[in-house]
mmCIF file of C-alpha atoms in Angstrom:
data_model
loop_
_atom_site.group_PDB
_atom_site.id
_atom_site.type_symbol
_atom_site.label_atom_id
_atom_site.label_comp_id
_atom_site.label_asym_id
_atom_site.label_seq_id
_atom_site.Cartn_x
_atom_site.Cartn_y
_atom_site.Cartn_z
ATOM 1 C CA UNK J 108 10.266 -30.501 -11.936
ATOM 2 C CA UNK J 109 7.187 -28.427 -10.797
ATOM 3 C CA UNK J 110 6.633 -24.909 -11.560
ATOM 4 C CA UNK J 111 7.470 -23.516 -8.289
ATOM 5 C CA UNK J 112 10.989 -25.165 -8.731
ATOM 6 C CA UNK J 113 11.342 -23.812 -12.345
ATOM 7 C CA UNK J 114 10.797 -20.347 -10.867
ATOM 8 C CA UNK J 115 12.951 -20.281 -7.914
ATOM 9 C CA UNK J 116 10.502 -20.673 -5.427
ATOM 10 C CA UNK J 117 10.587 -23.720 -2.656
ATOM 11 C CA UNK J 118 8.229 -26.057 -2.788
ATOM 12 C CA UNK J 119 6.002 -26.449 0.447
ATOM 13 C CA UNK J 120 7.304 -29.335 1.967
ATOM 14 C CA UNK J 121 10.757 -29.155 1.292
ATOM 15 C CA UNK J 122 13.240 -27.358 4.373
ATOM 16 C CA UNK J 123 13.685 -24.243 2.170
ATOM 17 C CA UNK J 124 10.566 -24.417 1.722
ATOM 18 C CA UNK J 125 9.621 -24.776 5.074
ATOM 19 C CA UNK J 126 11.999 -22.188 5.871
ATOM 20 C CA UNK J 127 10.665 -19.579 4.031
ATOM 21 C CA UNK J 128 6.976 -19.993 5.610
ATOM 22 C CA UNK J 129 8.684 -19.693 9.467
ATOM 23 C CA UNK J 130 10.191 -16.562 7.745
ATOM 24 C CA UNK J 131 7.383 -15.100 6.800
ATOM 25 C CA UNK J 132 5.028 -15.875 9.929
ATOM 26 C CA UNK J 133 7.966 -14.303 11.532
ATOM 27 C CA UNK J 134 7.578 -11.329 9.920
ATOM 28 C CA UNK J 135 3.867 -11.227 9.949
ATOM 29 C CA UNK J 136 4.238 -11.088 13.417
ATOM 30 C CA UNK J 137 6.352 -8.445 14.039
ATOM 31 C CA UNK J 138 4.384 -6.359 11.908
ATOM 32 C CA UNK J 139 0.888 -7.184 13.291
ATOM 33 C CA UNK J 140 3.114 -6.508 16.716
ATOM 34 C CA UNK J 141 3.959 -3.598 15.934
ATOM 35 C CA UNK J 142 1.227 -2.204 14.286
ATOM 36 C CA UNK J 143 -1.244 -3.126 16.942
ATOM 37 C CA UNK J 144 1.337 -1.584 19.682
ATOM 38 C CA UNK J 145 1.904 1.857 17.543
ATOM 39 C CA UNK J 146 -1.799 2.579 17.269
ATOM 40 C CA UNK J 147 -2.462 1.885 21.146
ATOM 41 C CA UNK J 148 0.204 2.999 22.703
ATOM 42 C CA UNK J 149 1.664 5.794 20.458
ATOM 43 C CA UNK J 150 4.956 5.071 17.540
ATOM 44 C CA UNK J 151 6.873 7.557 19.546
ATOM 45 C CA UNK J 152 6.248 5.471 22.972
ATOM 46 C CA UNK J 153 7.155 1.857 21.657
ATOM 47 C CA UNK J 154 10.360 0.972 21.524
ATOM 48 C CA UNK J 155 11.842 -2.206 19.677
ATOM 49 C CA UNK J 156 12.607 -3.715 22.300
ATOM 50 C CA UNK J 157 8.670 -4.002 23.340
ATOM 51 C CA UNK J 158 8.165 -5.085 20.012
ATOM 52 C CA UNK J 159 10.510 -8.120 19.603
ATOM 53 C CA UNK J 160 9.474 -9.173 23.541
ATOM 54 C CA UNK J 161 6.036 -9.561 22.755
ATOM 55 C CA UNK J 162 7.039 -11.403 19.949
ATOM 56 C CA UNK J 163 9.555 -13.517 21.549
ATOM 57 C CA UNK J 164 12.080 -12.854 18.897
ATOM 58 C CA UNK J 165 15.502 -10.793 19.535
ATOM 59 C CA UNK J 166 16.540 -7.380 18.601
ATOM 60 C CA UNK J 167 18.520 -8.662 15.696
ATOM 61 C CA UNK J 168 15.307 -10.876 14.044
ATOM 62 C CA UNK J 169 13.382 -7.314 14.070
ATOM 63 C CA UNK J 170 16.155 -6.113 12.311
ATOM 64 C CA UNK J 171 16.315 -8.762 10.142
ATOM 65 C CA UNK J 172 13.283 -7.990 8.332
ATOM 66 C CA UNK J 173 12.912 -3.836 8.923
ATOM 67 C CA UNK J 174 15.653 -1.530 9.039
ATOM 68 C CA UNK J 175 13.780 0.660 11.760
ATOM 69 C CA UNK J 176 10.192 1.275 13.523
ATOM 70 C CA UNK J 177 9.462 3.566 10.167
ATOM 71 C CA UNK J 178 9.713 0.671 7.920
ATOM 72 C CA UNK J 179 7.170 -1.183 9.311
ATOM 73 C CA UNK J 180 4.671 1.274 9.256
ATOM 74 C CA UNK J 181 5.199 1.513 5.406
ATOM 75 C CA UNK J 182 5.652 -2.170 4.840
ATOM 76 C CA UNK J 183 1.995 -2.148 4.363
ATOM 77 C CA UNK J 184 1.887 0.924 2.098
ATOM 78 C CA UNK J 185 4.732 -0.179 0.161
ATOM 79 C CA UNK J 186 2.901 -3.870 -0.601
ATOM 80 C CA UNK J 187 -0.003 -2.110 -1.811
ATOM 81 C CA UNK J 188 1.841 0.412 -3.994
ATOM 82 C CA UNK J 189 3.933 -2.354 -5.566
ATOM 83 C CA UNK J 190 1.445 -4.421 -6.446
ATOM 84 C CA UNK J 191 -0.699 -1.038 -7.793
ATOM 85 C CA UNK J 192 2.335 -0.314 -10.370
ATOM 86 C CA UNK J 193 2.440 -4.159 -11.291
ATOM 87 C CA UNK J 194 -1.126 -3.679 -11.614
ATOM 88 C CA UNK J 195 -0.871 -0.606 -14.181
ATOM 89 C CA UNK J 196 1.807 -2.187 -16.217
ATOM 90 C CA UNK J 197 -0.842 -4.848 -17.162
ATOM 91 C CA UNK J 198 -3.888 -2.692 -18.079
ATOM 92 C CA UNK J 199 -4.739 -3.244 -21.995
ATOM 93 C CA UNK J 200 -3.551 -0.690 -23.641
ATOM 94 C CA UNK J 201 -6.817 0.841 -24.935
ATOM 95 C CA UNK J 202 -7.852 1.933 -21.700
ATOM 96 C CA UNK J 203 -7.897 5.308 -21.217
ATOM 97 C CA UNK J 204 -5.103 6.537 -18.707
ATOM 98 C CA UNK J 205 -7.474 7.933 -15.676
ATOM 99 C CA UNK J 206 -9.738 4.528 -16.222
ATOM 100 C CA UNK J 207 -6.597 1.898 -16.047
ATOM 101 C CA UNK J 208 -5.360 3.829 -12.905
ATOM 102 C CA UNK J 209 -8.668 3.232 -11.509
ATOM 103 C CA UNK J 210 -8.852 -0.956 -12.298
ATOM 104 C CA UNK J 211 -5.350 -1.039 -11.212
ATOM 105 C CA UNK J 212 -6.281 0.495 -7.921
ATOM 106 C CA UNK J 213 -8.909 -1.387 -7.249
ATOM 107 C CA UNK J 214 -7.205 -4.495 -8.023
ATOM 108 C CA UNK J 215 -4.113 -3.516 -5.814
ATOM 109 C CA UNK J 216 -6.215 -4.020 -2.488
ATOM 110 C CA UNK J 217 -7.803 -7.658 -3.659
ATOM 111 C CA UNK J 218 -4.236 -9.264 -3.753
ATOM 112 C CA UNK J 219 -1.544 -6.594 -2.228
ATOM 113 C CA UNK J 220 -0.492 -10.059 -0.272
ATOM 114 C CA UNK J 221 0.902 -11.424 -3.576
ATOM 115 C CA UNK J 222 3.248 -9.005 -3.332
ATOM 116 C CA UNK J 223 4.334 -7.922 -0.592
ATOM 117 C CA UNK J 224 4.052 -11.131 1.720
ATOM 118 C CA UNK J 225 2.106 -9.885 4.381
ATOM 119 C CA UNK J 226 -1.528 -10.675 4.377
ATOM 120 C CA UNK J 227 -2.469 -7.126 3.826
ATOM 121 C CA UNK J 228 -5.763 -6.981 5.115
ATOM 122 C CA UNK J 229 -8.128 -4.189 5.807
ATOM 123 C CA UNK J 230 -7.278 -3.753 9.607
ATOM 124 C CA UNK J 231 -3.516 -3.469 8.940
ATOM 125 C CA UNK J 232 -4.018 -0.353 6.465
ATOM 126 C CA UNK J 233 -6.371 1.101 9.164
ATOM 127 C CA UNK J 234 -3.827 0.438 11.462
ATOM 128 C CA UNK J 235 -1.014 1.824 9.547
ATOM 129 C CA UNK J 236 -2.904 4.854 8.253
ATOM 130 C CA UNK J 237 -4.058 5.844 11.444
ATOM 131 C CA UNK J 238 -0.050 5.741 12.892
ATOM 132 C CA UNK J 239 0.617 7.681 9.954
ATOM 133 C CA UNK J 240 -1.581 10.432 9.859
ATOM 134 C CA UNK J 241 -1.837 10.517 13.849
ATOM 135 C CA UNK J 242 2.464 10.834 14.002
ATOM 136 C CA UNK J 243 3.873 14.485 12.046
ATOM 137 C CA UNK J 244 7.512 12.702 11.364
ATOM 138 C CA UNK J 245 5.852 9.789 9.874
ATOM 139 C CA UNK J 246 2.936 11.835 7.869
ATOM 140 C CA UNK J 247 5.943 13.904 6.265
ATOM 141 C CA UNK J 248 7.679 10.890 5.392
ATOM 142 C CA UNK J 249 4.686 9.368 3.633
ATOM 143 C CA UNK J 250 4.099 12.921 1.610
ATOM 144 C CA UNK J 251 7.906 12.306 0.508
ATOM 145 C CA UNK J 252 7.642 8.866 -0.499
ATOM 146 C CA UNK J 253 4.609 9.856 -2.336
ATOM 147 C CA UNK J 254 6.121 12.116 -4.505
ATOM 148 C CA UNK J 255 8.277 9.551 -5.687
ATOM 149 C CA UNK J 256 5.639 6.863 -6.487
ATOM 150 C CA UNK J 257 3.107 9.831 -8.449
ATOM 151 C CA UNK J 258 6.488 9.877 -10.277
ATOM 152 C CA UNK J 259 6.764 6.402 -11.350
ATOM 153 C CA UNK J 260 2.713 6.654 -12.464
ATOM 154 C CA UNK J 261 3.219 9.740 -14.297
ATOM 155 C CA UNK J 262 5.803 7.809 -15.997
ATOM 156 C CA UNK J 263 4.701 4.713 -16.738
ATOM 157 C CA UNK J 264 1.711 6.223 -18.115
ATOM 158 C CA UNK J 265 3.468 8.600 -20.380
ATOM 159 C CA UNK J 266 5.167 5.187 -21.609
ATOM 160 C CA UNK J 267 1.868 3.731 -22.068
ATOM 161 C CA UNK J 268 0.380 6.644 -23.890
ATOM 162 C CA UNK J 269 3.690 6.814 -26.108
ATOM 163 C CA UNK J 270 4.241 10.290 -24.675
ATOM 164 C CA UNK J 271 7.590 12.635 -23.510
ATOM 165 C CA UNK J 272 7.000 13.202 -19.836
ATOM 166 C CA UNK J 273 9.339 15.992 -19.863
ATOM 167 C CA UNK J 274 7.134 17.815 -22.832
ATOM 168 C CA UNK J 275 3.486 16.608 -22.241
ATOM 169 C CA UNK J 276 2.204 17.519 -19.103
ATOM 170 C CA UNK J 277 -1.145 15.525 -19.353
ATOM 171 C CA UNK J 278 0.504 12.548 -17.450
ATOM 172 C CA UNK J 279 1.861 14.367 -14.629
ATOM 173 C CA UNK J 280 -1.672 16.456 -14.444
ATOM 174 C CA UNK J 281 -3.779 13.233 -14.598
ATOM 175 C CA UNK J 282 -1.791 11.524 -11.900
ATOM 176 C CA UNK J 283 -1.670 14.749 -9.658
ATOM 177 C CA UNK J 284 -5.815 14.449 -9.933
ATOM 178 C CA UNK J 285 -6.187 10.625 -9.869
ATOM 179 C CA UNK J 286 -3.745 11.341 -6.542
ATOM 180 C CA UNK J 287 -6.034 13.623 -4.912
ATOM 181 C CA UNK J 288 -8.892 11.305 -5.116
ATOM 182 C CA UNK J 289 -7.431 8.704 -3.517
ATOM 183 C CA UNK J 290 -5.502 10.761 -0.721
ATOM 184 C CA UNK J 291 -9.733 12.240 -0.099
ATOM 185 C CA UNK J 292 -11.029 8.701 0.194
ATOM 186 C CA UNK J 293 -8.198 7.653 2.236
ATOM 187 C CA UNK J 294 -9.278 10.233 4.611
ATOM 188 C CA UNK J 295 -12.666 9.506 4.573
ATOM 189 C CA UNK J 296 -12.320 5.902 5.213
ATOM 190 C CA UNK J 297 -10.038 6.705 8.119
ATOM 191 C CA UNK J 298 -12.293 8.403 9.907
ATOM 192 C CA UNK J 299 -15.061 5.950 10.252
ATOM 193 C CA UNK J 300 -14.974 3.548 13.340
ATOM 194 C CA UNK J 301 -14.830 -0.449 12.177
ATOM 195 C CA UNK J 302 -14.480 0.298 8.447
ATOM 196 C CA UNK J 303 -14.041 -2.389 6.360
ATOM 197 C CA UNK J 304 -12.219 -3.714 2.496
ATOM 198 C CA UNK J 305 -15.693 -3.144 1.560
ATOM 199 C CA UNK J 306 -16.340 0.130 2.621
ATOM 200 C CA UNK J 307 -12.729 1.767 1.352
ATOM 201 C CA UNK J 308 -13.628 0.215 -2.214
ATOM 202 C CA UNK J 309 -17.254 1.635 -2.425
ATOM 203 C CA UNK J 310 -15.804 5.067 -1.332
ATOM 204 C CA UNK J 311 -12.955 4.821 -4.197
ATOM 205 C CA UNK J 312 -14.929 3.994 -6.582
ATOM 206 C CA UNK J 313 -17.586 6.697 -6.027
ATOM 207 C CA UNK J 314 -15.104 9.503 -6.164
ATOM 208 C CA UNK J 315 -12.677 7.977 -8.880
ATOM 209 C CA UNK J 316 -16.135 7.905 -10.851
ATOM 210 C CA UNK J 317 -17.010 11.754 -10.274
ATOM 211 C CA UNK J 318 -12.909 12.475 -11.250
ATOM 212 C CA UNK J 319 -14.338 13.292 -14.906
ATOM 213 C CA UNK J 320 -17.297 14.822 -14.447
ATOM 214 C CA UNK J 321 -16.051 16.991 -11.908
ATOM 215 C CA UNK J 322 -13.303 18.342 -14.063
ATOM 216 C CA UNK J 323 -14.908 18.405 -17.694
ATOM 217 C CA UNK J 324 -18.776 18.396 -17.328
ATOM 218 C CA UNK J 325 -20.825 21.649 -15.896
ATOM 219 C CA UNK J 326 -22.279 21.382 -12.383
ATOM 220 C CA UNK J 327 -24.885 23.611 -13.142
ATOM 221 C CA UNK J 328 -28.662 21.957 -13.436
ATOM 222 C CA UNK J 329 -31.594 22.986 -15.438
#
């Protein structure tokens, strides 16, 4: 028995396993679909209906795989934020709390596709960013969910660092900042034309590098 069957996981050539890659082209598609229409023609303007006919799937495929148009403009986030928390849980323990958010970060965006099935590449978080912050129902909706997921940081590093969330504030304060630094490159990156995995990665890692100075060291020179 291989190790794919051990875990639960079809092998290739078998009709499950066969299955399961139709299932997730399927879904690829519809999300690439939509993605591509929502950013051309406006979220508000597509319907589902446009969706599943350019993918020559019906109404209850679409529905098969997202609940409504909103979940497939955070399918993408949600890949990348799942694999970011699986990321944090396995930082070594010695790292400091701001540093293993930073690895695990980084790390996320090299292999968000492990986790959330998609091939999350660079267009498709341009793509879904730009929906997002372009679309007030949607960008409010993000800012919710994102409460909830600095939550589950804050926590899992106060578990980490053998801390009480609910006395110690230093988790909740270094997530808040680590937060901010990533919402500013976000920004940045989405406002340059044709940027790439590359360029959102340099950008994160020169402002997740300033996080410390900037709060602890003086600004003042000689």
């Amino acid at each position: 028995m291989t190790r794919r069957q051990t875990a639960g996981v079809p092998a290739p050539g078998t009709p499950d396993g066969l299955r399961e890659r139709r299932k997730r082209r399927t879904r690829e598609a519809l999300l690439h679909t939509a993605l591509r229409l929502f950013t051309t023609q406006g979220y508000e303007r597509t319907t589902v209906d446009e969706i599943v006919e350019a993918v020559e799937v019906s109404q209850r495929t679409f529905f098969r795989y997202f609940a409504n148009k909103e979940a497939v403009v955070f399918a993408v986030q949600e890949a990348v934020d799942g694999r970011f928390l699986e990321e944090l849980r396995r930082r070594p323990a010695a790292e400091a709390p701001v540093e293993a958010m930073r690895r695990a970060a980084l790390n996320a965006w090299n292999t968000a596709s492990e986790t959330g099935g998609e091939d999350v590449t660079a267009e498709l978080k341009m793509r879904a960013y730009r929906v997002i912050e372009s679309t007030p129902a949607l960008h409010a909706a993000h800012m919710r969910r994102h409460i909830g997921l600095e939550q589950q940081i804050a926590s899992l590093i106060a578990e980490r660092e053998g801390l009480d969330l609910e006395v110690d504030p230093r988790p909740r304060v270094a997530v808040a900042a680590f937060s901010g630094v990533m919402r500013l490159t976000g920004q940045l990156w989405g406002r340059r034309k044709d940027a790439g995995e590359d360029t959102l990665r340099e950008l994160t890692e020169l402002h997740l590098d300033q996080l410390g100075p900037a709060l602890s060291g003086s600004w003042r020179t000689a």
